Coordinates of C-alpha atoms in Angstrom, one line a residue:
X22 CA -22.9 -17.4 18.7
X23 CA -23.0 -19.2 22.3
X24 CA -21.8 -16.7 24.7
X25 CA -18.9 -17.9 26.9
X26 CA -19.0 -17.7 30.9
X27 CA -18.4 -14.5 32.5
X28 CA -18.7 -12.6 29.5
X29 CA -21.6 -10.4 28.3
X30 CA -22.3 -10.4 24.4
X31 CA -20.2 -7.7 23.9
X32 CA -16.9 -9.6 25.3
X33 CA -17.0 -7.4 28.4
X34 CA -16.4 -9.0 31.9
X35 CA -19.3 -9.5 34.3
X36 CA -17.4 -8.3 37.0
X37 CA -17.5 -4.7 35.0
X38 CA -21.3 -4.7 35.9
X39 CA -24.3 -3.3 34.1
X40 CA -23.0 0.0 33.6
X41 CA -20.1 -1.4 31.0
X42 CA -22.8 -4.0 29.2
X43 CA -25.2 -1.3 28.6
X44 CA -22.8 1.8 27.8
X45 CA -22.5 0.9 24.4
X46 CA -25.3 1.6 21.5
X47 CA -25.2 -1.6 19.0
X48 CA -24.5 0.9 16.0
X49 CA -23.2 4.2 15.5
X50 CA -26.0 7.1 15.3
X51 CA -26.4 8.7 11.4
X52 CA -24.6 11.5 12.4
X53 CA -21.9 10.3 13.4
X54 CA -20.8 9.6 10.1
X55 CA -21.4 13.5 8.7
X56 CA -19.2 14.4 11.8
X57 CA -16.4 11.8 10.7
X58 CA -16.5 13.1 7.3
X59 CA -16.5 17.3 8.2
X60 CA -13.3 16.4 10.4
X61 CA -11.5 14.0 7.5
X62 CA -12.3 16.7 4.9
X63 CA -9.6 18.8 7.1
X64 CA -6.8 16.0 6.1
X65 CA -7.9 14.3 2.8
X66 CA -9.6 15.4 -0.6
X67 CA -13.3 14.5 -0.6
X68 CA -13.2 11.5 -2.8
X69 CA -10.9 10.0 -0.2
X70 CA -13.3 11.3 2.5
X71 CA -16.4 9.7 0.6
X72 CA -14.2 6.5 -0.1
X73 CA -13.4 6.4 3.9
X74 CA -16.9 7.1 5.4
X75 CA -18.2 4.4 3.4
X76 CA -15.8 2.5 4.1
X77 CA -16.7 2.6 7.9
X78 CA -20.3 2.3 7.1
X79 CA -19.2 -1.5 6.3
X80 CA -16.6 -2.0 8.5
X81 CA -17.4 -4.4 11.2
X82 CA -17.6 -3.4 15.5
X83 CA -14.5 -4.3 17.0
X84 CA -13.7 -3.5 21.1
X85 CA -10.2 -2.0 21.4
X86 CA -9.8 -0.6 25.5
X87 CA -9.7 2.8 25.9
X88 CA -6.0 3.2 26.7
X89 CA -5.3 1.4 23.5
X90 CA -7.3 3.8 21.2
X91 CA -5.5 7.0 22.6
X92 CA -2.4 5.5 22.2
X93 CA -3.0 5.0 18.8
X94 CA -4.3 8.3 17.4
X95 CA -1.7 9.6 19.8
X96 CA -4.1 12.1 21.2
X97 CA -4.0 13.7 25.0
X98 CA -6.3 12.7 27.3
X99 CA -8.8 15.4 27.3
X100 CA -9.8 16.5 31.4
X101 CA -12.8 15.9 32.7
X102 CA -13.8 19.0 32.9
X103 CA -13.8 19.3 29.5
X104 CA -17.3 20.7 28.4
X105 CA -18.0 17.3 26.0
X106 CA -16.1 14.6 27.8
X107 CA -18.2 16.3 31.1
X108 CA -21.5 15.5 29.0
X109 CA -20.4 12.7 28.1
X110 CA -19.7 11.4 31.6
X111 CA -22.8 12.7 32.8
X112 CA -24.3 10.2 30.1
X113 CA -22.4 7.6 31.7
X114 CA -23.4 8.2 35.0
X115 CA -27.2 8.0 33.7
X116 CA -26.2 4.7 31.8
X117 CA -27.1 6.0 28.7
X118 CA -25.5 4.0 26.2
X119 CA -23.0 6.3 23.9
X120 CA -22.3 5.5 20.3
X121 CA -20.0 3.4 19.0
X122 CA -16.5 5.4 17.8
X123 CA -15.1 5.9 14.3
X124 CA -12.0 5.5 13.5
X125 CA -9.4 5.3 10.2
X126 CA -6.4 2.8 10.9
X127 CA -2.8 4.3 11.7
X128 CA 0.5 3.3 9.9
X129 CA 2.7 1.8 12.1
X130 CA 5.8 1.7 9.7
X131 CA 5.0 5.4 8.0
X132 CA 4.5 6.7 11.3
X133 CA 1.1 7.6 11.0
X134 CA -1.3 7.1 14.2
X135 CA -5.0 6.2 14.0
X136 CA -7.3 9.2 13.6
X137 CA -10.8 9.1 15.7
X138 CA -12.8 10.3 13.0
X139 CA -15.8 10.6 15.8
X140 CA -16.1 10.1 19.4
X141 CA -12.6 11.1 20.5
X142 CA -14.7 12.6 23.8
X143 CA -16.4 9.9 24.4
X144 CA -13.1 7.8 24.1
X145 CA -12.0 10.1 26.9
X146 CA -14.9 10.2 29.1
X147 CA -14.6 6.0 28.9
X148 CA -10.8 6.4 29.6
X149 CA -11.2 8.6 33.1
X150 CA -14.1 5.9 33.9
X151 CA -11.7 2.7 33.2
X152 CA -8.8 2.7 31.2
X153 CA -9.4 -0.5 30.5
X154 CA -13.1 -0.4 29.4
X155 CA -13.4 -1.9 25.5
X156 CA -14.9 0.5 23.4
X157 CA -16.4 -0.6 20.1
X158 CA -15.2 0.8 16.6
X159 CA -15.8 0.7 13.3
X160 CA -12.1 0.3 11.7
X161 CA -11.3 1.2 8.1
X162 CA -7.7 2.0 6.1
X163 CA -8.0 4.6 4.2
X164 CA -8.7 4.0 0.3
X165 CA -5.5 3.6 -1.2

């Protein structure tokens, strides 16, 4: 892949600076797919749950901005103060790279918006640093 002008590997402007080209792990951590599947066994059956977290295993990285992914799962913005998204920005501030988010795709025509599966706090603690920071995700519909 031959890496365009002003653009880091991970698509992210240059003019964004170290802290956005090094706030990202390349993969999500091992647990955050146990986390994902504890929060989906909540809203689906655990064949669906098994079907969707391994789905995700395989799903590729994709950057969606952090404005973008709350207004898809239609979640608040969580406040900084917020004991996770305050850890999480503490990470941030110490450019230590957080982990990439999880996330099962929305219906737009049922209605149904995107659920964060994992990292919903760090999605927030990226959103109160730059709503327009990309944040990598790994994508996948749920099994139908």
């Amino acid at each position: 892949m031959v890496a365009r002008p002003g653009c880091s590997p991970a698509g992210q402007s240059e003019r964004a600076g170290p802290w956005a080209r090094r706030r990202w792990q390349q993969e999500p951590e091992e647990h955050d797919y146990p986390a994902a599947a504890s929060y989906l066994s909540l809203i689906a059956p655990s064949e669906v749950v098994e079907a969707t977290v391994s789905a995700l295993r395989s799903a590729p990285i994709n950057t969606h901005k952090a404005k973008d992914v709350l207004g898809a799962s239609q979640l608040p913005l969580l406040p900084r103060d917020n004991k996770h998204v305050d850890h999480d920005l503490h990470k941030i501030a110490k450019n230590k790279p957080l982990s990439p988010v999880l996330i099962i795709r929305g219906h737009l025509t049922c209605g149904i918006p995107a659920q964060i599966a994992d990292g919903y706090h760090r999605v927030c603690a990226s959103y109160h640093v730059d709503e327009n920071v990309n944040i990598p995700a790994r994508i996948a519909d749920y099994p139908r």
